[in-house]
Amino acid sequence: MSMYQVKPVCGSLLKPDLPTCMYTLPNIHGQQGNSCTSDLCSEHALQNGEVDPAVKALEARQDEILRKLYELKAAVDGLAKTVTTPDADLDLTVSSSLSSQSPSSTTFTGVTNLDTLLGKDLGALRDIVINANPAQPPLTLLVLHSVLCQRYRVLSTVHVHSSVSNVPPQLLSCLGPRHADSYARQMFQLGFTLIWKDVPKLQMKFSVQNMCPIEGEANVARFLFKLMSPYPSDAALATLVDSWVDMAFFQLAEGSAKERAAVLRALNSALGRSPWLAGQEFSLADMACYCCVLQSGPASSTPSNVQRWLKSCENLGHFSPAKPFLQ
């Protein structure tokens, strides 16, 4: 039994008058029947095991946002650490350098775990901040910085404090040239910030919340050397290294002429029994004594064993950053 026909209410060709005060929408009745809407295309892609292009674009956008947030967090953490440092009132940022870990070998033995020594890395760059007087450049620290750059990715920065009016150009570039990627702090393992400031004694600050400042070039050198190689496990040998370091800074560098002569005689006697001051291995004792011996006078005025030892130290290649200040 056939049903009766009903005339269409409005034809497809009928164009009704629309108000001009509202947004216009496309006529859904005028779309082709075989056209694929976004929902149908998404279902088709899911049925075939494919990933919806819109989802891919959303994931890529999310990854880019997370990457930018990570970089921003690392930059803010670095700025926060600098601001919370009491000596962060800096006037001029001079240079930054990126020194990637190089395969060149050193004479140091043992491996130091930064997380064990400095605490677990929580995302912020572990920045070592050193205040030094430009009238007394810390040559041992410049040498240690050069060796640190062979072990770790170090972000090195030099600043000038407002208490210092004039700093020689060689001190401004003592840690190397500025690197183009110095803004990406998350690429580095260590930060080495040297501030030329009018201070009576060299100071180092690492963690303001958990660590008191370390004063004196000898103590800071011990801290930095432990970042590369642990102290000897033998207590007697470790005490010997400490005694040479103290003699270098307190008698060779700051002592009278009589005290310097006594230390040179002790050096000559010790180097007559072994190639290095602490036995068969190069140590912090050799590094500190080398810089202090040459600061106290010319190498030609030292005993024969000391002169031979000075040449052996130079052959290692660690002391090139201190050479311009020893001439």
PDB file of C-alpha atoms in Angstrom, residues 116-288:
ATOM      1  CA  THR A 116      77.599  12.484  46.169  1.00  0.00           C
ATOM      2  CA  LEU A 117      79.836  15.496  46.767  1.00  0.00           C
ATOM      3  CA  LEU A 118      77.524  18.402  45.938  1.00  0.00           C
ATOM      4  CA  GLY A 119      74.098  16.874  46.532  1.00  0.00           C
ATOM      5  CA  LYS A 120      71.540  15.548  44.066  1.00  0.00           C
ATOM      6  CA  ASP A 121      70.906  17.705  41.031  1.00  0.00           C
ATOM      7  CA  LEU A 122      67.338  19.073  41.266  1.00  0.00           C
ATOM      8  CA  GLY A 123      67.357  20.868  37.915  1.00  0.00           C
ATOM      9  CA  ALA A 124      69.131  24.129  38.804  1.00  0.00           C
ATOM     10  CA  LEU A 125      72.717  24.591  37.744  1.00  0.00           C
ATOM     11  CA  ARG A 126      75.159  23.968  40.580  1.00  0.00           C
ATOM     12  CA  ASP A 127      77.006  27.267  40.528  1.00  0.00           C
ATOM     13  CA  ILE A 128      80.292  27.858  42.349  1.00  0.00           C
ATOM     14  CA  VAL A 129      80.625  31.575  43.141  1.00  0.00           C
ATOM     15  CA  ILE A 130      84.103  32.899  44.006  1.00  0.00           C
ATOM     16  CA  ASN A 131      84.954  36.423  45.188  1.00  0.00           C
ATOM     17  CA  ALA A 132      88.577  37.346  44.484  1.00  0.00           C
ATOM     18  CA  ASN A 133      90.625  40.517  44.707  1.00  0.00           C
ATOM     19  CA  PRO A 134      92.132  41.522  41.316  1.00  0.00           C
ATOM     20  CA  ALA A 135      95.270  42.685  43.147  1.00  0.00           C
ATOM     21  CA  GLN A 136      95.909  39.031  44.086  1.00  0.00           C
ATOM     22  CA  PRO A 137      94.702  36.786  41.239  1.00  0.00           C
ATOM     23  CA  PRO A 138      94.080  33.196  42.444  1.00  0.00           C
ATOM     24  CA  LEU A 139      96.350  31.368  40.004  1.00  0.00           C
ATOM     25  CA  THR A 140      95.697  27.958  41.524  1.00  0.00           C
ATOM     26  CA  LEU A 141      91.962  28.375  40.968  1.00  0.00           C
ATOM     27  CA  LEU A 142      92.511  29.321  37.327  1.00  0.00           C
ATOM     28  CA  VAL A 143      94.476  26.111  36.846  1.00  0.00           C
ATOM     29  CA  LEU A 144      91.820  24.060  38.643  1.00  0.00           C
ATOM     30  CA  HIS A 145      89.133  25.658  36.484  1.00  0.00           C
ATOM     31  CA  SER A 146      91.014  24.595  33.350  1.00  0.00           C
ATOM     32  CA  VAL A 147      91.196  21.000  34.587  1.00  0.00           C
ATOM     33  CA  LEU A 148      87.519  21.049  35.613  1.00  0.00           C
ATOM     34  CA  CYS A 149      86.620  21.961  32.038  1.00  0.00           C
ATOM     35  CA  GLN A 150      88.316  18.753  30.889  1.00  0.00           C
ATOM     36  CA  ARG A 151      86.110  16.669  33.198  1.00  0.00           C
ATOM     37  CA  TYR A 152      82.719  18.430  33.097  1.00  0.00           C
ATOM     38  CA  ARG A 153      80.611  20.801  31.018  1.00  0.00           C
ATOM     39  CA  VAL A 154      81.350  24.072  32.831  1.00  0.00           C
ATOM     40  CA  LEU A 155      79.541  27.376  32.371  1.00  0.00           C
ATOM     41  CA  SER A 156      82.242  29.917  33.219  1.00  0.00           C
ATOM     42  CA  THR A 157      81.348  33.528  33.920  1.00  0.00           C
ATOM     43  CA  VAL A 158      83.376  36.564  35.015  1.00  0.00           C
ATOM     44  CA  HIS A 159      81.785  39.543  36.766  1.00  0.00           C
ATOM     45  CA  VAL A 160      83.075  42.865  38.098  1.00  0.00           C
ATOM     46  CA  HIS A 161      81.784  44.136  41.446  1.00  0.00           C
ATOM     47  CA  SER A 162      81.052  47.803  42.102  1.00  0.00           C
ATOM     48  CA  SER A 163      83.813  47.908  44.754  1.00  0.00           C
ATOM     49  CA  VAL A 164      86.448  47.544  42.012  1.00  0.00           C
ATOM     50  CA  SER A 165      87.033  50.496  39.715  1.00  0.00           C
ATOM     51  CA  ASN A 166      89.561  49.073  37.265  1.00  0.00           C
ATOM     52  CA  VAL A 167      90.293  45.469  36.257  1.00  0.00           C
ATOM     53  CA  PRO A 168      93.020  44.540  33.732  1.00  0.00           C
ATOM     54  CA  PRO A 169      91.708  43.035  30.470  1.00  0.00           C
ATOM     55  CA  GLN A 170      93.562  39.758  31.029  1.00  0.00           C
ATOM     56  CA  LEU A 171      91.604  39.227  34.248  1.00  0.00           C
ATOM     57  CA  LEU A 172      88.326  39.840  32.432  1.00  0.00           C
ATOM     58  CA  SER A 173      89.079  37.026  29.988  1.00  0.00           C
ATOM     59  CA  CYS A 174      90.874  34.666  32.373  1.00  0.00           C
ATOM     60  CA  LEU A 175      88.146  31.979  32.075  1.00  0.00           C
ATOM     61  CA  GLY A 176      87.902  32.011  28.308  1.00  0.00           C
ATOM     62  CA  PRO A 177      85.750  33.703  25.657  1.00  0.00           C
ATOM     63  CA  ARG A 178      82.004  34.042  25.676  1.00  0.00           C
ATOM     64  CA  HIS A 179      80.080  31.154  24.140  1.00  0.00           C
ATOM     65  CA  ALA A 180      76.942  31.516  22.033  1.00  0.00           C
ATOM     66  CA  ASP A 181      75.054  28.842  24.042  1.00  0.00           C
ATOM     67  CA  SER A 182      75.808  30.333  27.458  1.00  0.00           C
ATOM     68  CA  TYR A 183      72.119  31.252  27.918  1.00  0.00           C
ATOM     69  CA  ALA A 184      71.092  27.548  27.960  1.00  0.00           C
ATOM     70  CA  ARG A 185      72.119  26.782  31.528  1.00  0.00           C
ATOM     71  CA  GLN A 186      70.536  23.334  31.492  1.00  0.00           C
ATOM     72  CA  MET A 187      73.269  22.175  29.075  1.00  0.00           C
ATOM     73  CA  PHE A 188      75.954  22.432  31.765  1.00  0.00           C
ATOM     74  CA  GLN A 189      76.965  20.322  34.759  1.00  0.00           C
ATOM     75  CA  LEU A 190      78.746  23.030  36.765  1.00  0.00           C
ATOM     76  CA  GLY A 191      78.739  26.801  36.944  1.00  0.00           C
ATOM     77  CA  PHE A 192      81.998  28.617  37.720  1.00  0.00           C
ATOM     78  CA  THR A 193      81.341  32.273  38.544  1.00  0.00           C
ATOM     79  CA  LEU A 194      84.346  34.464  39.331  1.00  0.00           C
ATOM     80  CA  ILE A 195      83.620  37.916  40.792  1.00  0.00           C
ATOM     81  CA  TRP A 196      86.439  40.439  40.941  1.00  0.00           C
ATOM     82  CA  LYS A 197      85.718  42.256  44.192  1.00  0.00           C
ATOM     83  CA  ASP A 198      87.579  44.231  46.831  1.00  0.00           C
ATOM     84  CA  VAL A 199      87.776  41.496  49.493  1.00  0.00           C
ATOM     85  CA  PRO A 200      90.593  40.951  52.013  1.00  0.00           C
ATOM     86  CA  LYS A 201      90.519  37.185  51.511  1.00  0.00           C
ATOM     87  CA  LEU A 202      89.265  34.961  48.731  1.00  0.00           C
ATOM     88  CA  GLN A 203      85.745  33.621  49.350  1.00  0.00           C
ATOM     89  CA  MET A 204      83.718  30.836  47.786  1.00  0.00           C
ATOM     90  CA  LYS A 205      79.983  30.192  48.113  1.00  0.00           C
ATOM     91  CA  PHE A 206      78.247  27.174  46.676  1.00  0.00           C
ATOM     92  CA  SER A 207      74.969  26.567  48.499  1.00  0.00           C
ATOM     93  CA  VAL A 208      73.750  29.573  50.453  1.00  0.00           C
ATOM     94  CA  GLN A 209      71.101  27.580  52.321  1.00  0.00           C
ATOM     95  CA  ASN A 210      73.166  24.514  53.248  1.00  0.00           C
ATOM     96  CA  MET A 211      76.784  25.644  53.242  1.00  0.00           C
ATOM     97  CA  CYS A 212      78.754  28.413  54.920  1.00  0.00           C
ATOM     98  CA  PRO A 213      81.255  30.431  52.839  1.00  0.00           C
ATOM     99  CA  ILE A 214      84.748  28.974  52.394  1.00  0.00           C
ATOM    100  CA  GLU A 215      87.567  31.486  52.837  1.00  0.00           C
ATOM    101  CA  GLY A 216      91.163  31.316  51.711  1.00  0.00           C
ATOM    102  CA  GLU A 217      92.642  30.164  48.415  1.00  0.00           C
ATOM    103  CA  ALA A 218      94.012  26.999  50.014  1.00  0.00           C
ATOM    104  CA  ASN A 219      90.604  25.844  51.269  1.00  0.00           C
ATOM    105  CA  VAL A 220      88.828  26.704  48.014  1.00  0.00           C
ATOM    106  CA  ALA A 221      91.522  24.830  46.074  1.00  0.00           C
ATOM    107  CA  ARG A 222      90.916  21.744  48.224  1.00  0.00           C
ATOM    108  CA  PHE A 223      87.189  21.935  47.499  1.00  0.00           C
ATOM    109  CA  LEU A 224      87.663  22.280  43.728  1.00  0.00           C
ATOM    110  CA  PHE A 225      90.295  19.556  43.557  1.00  0.00           C
ATOM    111  CA  LYS A 226      87.890  17.088  45.183  1.00  0.00           C
ATOM    112  CA  LEU A 227      85.491  17.664  42.297  1.00  0.00           C
ATOM    113  CA  MET A 228      88.056  16.013  40.004  1.00  0.00           C
ATOM    114  CA  SER A 229      89.776  13.428  42.153  1.00  0.00           C
ATOM    115  CA  PRO A 230      89.247  12.216  45.723  1.00  0.00           C
ATOM    116  CA  TYR A 231      91.928  12.760  48.326  1.00  0.00           C
ATOM    117  CA  PRO A 232      94.261   9.815  49.002  1.00  0.00           C
ATOM    118  CA  SER A 233      92.638   7.124  51.113  1.00  0.00           C
ATOM    119  CA  ASP A 234      95.847   6.851  53.129  1.00  0.00           C
ATOM    120  CA  ALA A 235      95.549   9.296  56.032  1.00  0.00           C
ATOM    121  CA  ALA A 236      99.313   9.920  56.150  1.00  0.00           C
ATOM    122  CA  LEU A 237      99.439  10.710  52.436  1.00  0.00           C
ATOM    123  CA  ALA A 238      96.407  13.007  52.675  1.00  0.00           C
ATOM    124  CA  THR A 239      98.037  14.837  55.587  1.00  0.00           C
ATOM    125  CA  LEU A 240     101.212  15.236  53.537  1.00  0.00           C
ATOM    126  CA  VAL A 241      99.248  16.846  50.694  1.00  0.00           C
ATOM    127  CA  ASP A 242      97.541  19.235  53.115  1.00  0.00           C
ATOM    128  CA  SER A 243     100.829  20.222  54.718  1.00  0.00           C
ATOM    129  CA  TRP A 244     102.378  21.120  51.340  1.00  0.00           C
ATOM    130  CA  VAL A 245      99.307  23.143  50.407  1.00  0.00           C
ATOM    131  CA  ASP A 246      99.526  25.100  53.676  1.00  0.00           C
ATOM    132  CA  MET A 247     103.252  25.728  53.217  1.00  0.00           C
ATOM    133  CA  ALA A 248     102.636  26.955  49.675  1.00  0.00           C
ATOM    134  CA  PHE A 249     100.014  29.559  50.592  1.00  0.00           C
ATOM    135  CA  PHE A 250     101.114  30.601  54.074  1.00  0.00           C
ATOM    136  CA  GLN A 251     104.928  30.481  53.786  1.00  0.00           C
ATOM    137  CA  LEU A 252     105.819  30.723  50.093  1.00  0.00           C
ATOM    138  CA  ALA A 253     103.120  33.238  49.149  1.00  0.00           C
ATOM    139  CA  GLU A 254     102.775  35.213  52.391  1.00  0.00           C
ATOM    140  CA  GLY A 255     105.888  34.363  54.435  1.00  0.00           C
ATOM    141  CA  SER A 256     109.163  36.159  54.926  1.00  0.00           C
ATOM    142  CA  ALA A 257     112.296  35.593  52.863  1.00  0.00           C
ATOM    143  CA  LYS A 258     113.611  33.209  55.527  1.00  0.00           C
ATOM    144  CA  GLU A 259     110.418  31.155  55.447  1.00  0.00           C
ATOM    145  CA  ARG A 260     110.459  30.958  51.638  1.00  0.00           C
ATOM    146  CA  ALA A 261     114.059  29.770  51.671  1.00  0.00           C
ATOM    147  CA  ALA A 262     113.176  27.045  54.198  1.00  0.00           C
ATOM    148  CA  VAL A 263     110.271  25.823  52.048  1.00  0.00           C
ATOM    149  CA  LEU A 264     112.471  25.717  48.933  1.00  0.00           C
ATOM    150  CA  ARG A 265     114.988  23.567  50.781  1.00  0.00           C
ATOM    151  CA  ALA A 266     112.206  21.232  51.905  1.00  0.00           C
ATOM    152  CA  LEU A 267     110.913  21.040  48.341  1.00  0.00           C
ATOM    153  CA  ASN A 268     114.354  20.245  46.966  1.00  0.00           C
ATOM    154  CA  SER A 269     114.818  17.478  49.534  1.00  0.00           C
ATOM    155  CA  ALA A 270     111.383  15.914  48.913  1.00  0.00           C
ATOM    156  CA  LEU A 271     111.736  16.048  45.138  1.00  0.00           C
ATOM    157  CA  GLY A 272     115.070  14.296  45.374  1.00  0.00           C
ATOM    158  CA  ARG A 273     113.245  11.193  46.724  1.00  0.00           C
ATOM    159  CA  SER A 274     110.174  11.132  44.454  1.00  0.00           C
ATOM    160  CA  PRO A 275     109.054  12.777  41.195  1.00  0.00           C
ATOM    161  CA  TRP A 276     106.098  14.531  42.850  1.00  0.00           C
ATOM    162  CA  LEU A 277     105.569  16.025  46.270  1.00  0.00           C
ATOM    163  CA  ALA A 278     103.079  13.356  47.382  1.00  0.00           C
ATOM    164  CA  GLY A 279     104.878  10.372  45.891  1.00  0.00           C
ATOM    165  CA  GLN A 280     104.384   8.880  42.463  1.00  0.00           C
ATOM    166  CA  GLU A 281     101.245  10.811  41.493  1.00  0.00           C
ATOM    167  CA  PHE A 282     100.622  14.454  40.665  1.00  0.00           C
ATOM    168  CA  SER A 283      98.379  16.066  43.299  1.00  0.00           C
ATOM    169  CA  LEU A 284      97.035  19.358  44.593  1.00  0.00           C
ATOM    170  CA  ALA A 285     100.316  19.808  46.478  1.00  0.00           C
ATOM    171  CA  ASP A 286     102.251  20.089  43.198  1.00  0.00           C
ATOM    172  CA  MET A 287      99.647  22.433  41.727  1.00  0.00           C
ATOM    173  CA  ALA A 288      99.668  24.834  44.683  1.00  0.00           C
TER     174      ALA A 288
END
